[in-house]
Short mmCIF file of C-alpha atoms in Angstrom, two decimals:
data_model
loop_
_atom_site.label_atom_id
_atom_site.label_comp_id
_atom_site.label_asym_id
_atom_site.label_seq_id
_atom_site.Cartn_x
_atom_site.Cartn_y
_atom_site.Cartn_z
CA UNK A 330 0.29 9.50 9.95
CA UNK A 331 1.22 7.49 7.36
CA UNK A 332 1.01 9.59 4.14
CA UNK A 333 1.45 7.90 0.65
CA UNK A 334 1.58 9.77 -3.46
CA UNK A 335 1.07 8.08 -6.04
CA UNK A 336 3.32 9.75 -9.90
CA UNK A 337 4.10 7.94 -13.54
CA UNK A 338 0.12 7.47 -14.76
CA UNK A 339 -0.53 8.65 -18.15
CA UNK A 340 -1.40 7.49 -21.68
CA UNK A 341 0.40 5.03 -23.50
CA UNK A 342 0.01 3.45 -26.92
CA UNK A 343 -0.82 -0.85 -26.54
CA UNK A 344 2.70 -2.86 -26.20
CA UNK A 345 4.34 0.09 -24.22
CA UNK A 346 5.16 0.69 -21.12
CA UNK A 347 4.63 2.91 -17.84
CA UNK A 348 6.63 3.41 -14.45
CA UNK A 349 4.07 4.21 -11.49
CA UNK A 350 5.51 5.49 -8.22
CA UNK A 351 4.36 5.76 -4.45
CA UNK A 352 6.17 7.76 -2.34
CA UNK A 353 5.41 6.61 1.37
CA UNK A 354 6.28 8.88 4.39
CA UNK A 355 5.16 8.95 7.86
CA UNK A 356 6.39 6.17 9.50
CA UNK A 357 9.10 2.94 10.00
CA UNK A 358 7.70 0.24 7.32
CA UNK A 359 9.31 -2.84 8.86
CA UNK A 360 6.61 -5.74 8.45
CA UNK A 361 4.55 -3.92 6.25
CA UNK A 362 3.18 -5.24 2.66
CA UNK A 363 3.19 -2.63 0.12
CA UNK A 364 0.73 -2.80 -2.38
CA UNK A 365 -0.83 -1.87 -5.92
CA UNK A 366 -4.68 -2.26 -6.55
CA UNK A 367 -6.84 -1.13 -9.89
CA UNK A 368 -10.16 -0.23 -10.66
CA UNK A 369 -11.45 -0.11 -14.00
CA UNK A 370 -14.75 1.95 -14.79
CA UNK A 371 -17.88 -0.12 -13.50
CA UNK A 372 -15.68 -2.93 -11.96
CA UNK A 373 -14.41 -3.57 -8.51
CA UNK A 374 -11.22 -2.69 -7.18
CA UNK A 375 -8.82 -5.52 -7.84
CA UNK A 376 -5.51 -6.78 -6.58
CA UNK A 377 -2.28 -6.35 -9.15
CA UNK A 378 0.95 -6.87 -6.82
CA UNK A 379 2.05 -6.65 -3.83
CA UNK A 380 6.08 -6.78 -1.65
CA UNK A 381 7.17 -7.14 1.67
CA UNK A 382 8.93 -3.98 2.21
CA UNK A 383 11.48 -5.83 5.19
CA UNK A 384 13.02 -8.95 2.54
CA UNK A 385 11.40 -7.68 -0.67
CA UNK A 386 9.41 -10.99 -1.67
CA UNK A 387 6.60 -10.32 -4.13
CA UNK A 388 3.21 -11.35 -5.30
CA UNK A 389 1.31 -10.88 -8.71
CA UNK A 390 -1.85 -11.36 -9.89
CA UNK A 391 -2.45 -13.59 -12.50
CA UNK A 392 -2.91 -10.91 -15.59
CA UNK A 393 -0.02 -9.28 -15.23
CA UNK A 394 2.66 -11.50 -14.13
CA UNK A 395 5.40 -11.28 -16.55
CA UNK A 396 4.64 -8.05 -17.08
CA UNK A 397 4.30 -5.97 -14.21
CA UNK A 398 7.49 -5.96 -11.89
CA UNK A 399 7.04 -4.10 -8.05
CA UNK A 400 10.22 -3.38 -6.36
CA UNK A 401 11.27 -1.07 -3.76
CA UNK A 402 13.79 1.77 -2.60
CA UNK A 403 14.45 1.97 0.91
CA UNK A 404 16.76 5.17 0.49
CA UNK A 405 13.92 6.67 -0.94
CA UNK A 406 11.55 5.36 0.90
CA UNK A 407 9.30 4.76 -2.46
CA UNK A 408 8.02 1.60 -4.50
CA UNK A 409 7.66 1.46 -7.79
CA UNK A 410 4.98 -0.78 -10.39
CA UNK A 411 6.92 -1.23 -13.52
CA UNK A 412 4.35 -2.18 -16.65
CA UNK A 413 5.72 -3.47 -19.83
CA UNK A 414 3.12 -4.80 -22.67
CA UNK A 415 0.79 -3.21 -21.42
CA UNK A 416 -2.47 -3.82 -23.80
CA UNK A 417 -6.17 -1.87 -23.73
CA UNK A 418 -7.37 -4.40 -20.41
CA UNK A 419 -4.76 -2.45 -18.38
CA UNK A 420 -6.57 0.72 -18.38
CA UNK A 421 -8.09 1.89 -14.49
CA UNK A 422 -6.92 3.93 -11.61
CA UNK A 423 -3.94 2.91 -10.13
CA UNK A 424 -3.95 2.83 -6.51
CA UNK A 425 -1.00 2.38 -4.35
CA UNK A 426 -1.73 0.98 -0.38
CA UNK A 427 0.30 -0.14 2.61
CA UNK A 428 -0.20 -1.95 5.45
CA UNK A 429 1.07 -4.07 8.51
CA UNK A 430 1.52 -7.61 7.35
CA UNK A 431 -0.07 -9.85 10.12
CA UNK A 432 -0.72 -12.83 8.17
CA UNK A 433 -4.68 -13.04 8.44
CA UNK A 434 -5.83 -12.19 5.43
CA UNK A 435 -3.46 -12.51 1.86
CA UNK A 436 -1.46 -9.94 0.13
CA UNK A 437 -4.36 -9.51 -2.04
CA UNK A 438 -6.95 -8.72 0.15
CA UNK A 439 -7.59 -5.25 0.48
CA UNK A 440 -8.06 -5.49 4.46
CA UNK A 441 -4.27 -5.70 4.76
CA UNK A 442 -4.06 -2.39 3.36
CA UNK A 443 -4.68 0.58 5.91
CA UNK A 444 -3.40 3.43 4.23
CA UNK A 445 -4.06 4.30 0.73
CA UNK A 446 -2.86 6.70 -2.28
CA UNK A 447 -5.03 8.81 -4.36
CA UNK A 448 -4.98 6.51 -7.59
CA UNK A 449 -3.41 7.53 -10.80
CA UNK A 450 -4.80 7.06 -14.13
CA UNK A 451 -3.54 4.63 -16.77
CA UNK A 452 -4.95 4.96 -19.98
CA UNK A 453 -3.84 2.11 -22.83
CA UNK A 454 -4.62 2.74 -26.40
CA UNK A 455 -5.26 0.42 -29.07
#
């Protein structure tokens, strides 16, 4: 069973930066997408990046490209969501997902993502 946890949320003052982590156990992660989803208080769950865990290519959403950098450690067998400028709009859960990678849906649909984390809060201040 594919088991993943989710460290790094916290509070943060506007223009700084967090370091989010998902530890992912439980099985061989060749072809999967590994992804990072938010959800904001009275808004839907939404897409904010996304790698291929096999050749590392990644995917952003709009709103925080530039910002937001995924990357992955194979030793470790974790991926990481690093957030620089971060600003009041980036306040939700955090939610970290994986999934096989068949090519059906995109990287940010959530249907590509079986397995999910138990969300960490990210607070921004003005």
């Amino acid at each position: 069973q594919v088991h993943l946890v989710e460290s790094g949320g916290g509070l943060v003052q506007a223009g700084g930066s967090l370091r989010l982590s998902c530890a992912v156990s439980g099985g061989s992660f060749s072809g999967y997408a590994m992804g990072w989803f938010r959800q904001a208080p009275g808004k839907e769950r939404e897409f904010v990046a996304a790698i291929r865990w096999s050749h590392g290519n990644t995917y952003y959403a709009d709103s925080v490209d530039g910002r937001f950098t995924i990357s992955r450690d194979g030793t470790k067998n974790t991926f990481y969501l690093q957030m620089n400028s971060l600003g009041p709009a980036d306040t939700a859960i955090y939610y970290c997902a994986t999934g096989w990678y068949s090519g059906v849906y995109t990287y940010r649909a959530t249907e590509v993502y079986r397995y999910w984390g138990q969300g960490t809060q990210v607070t921004v201040s003005s």
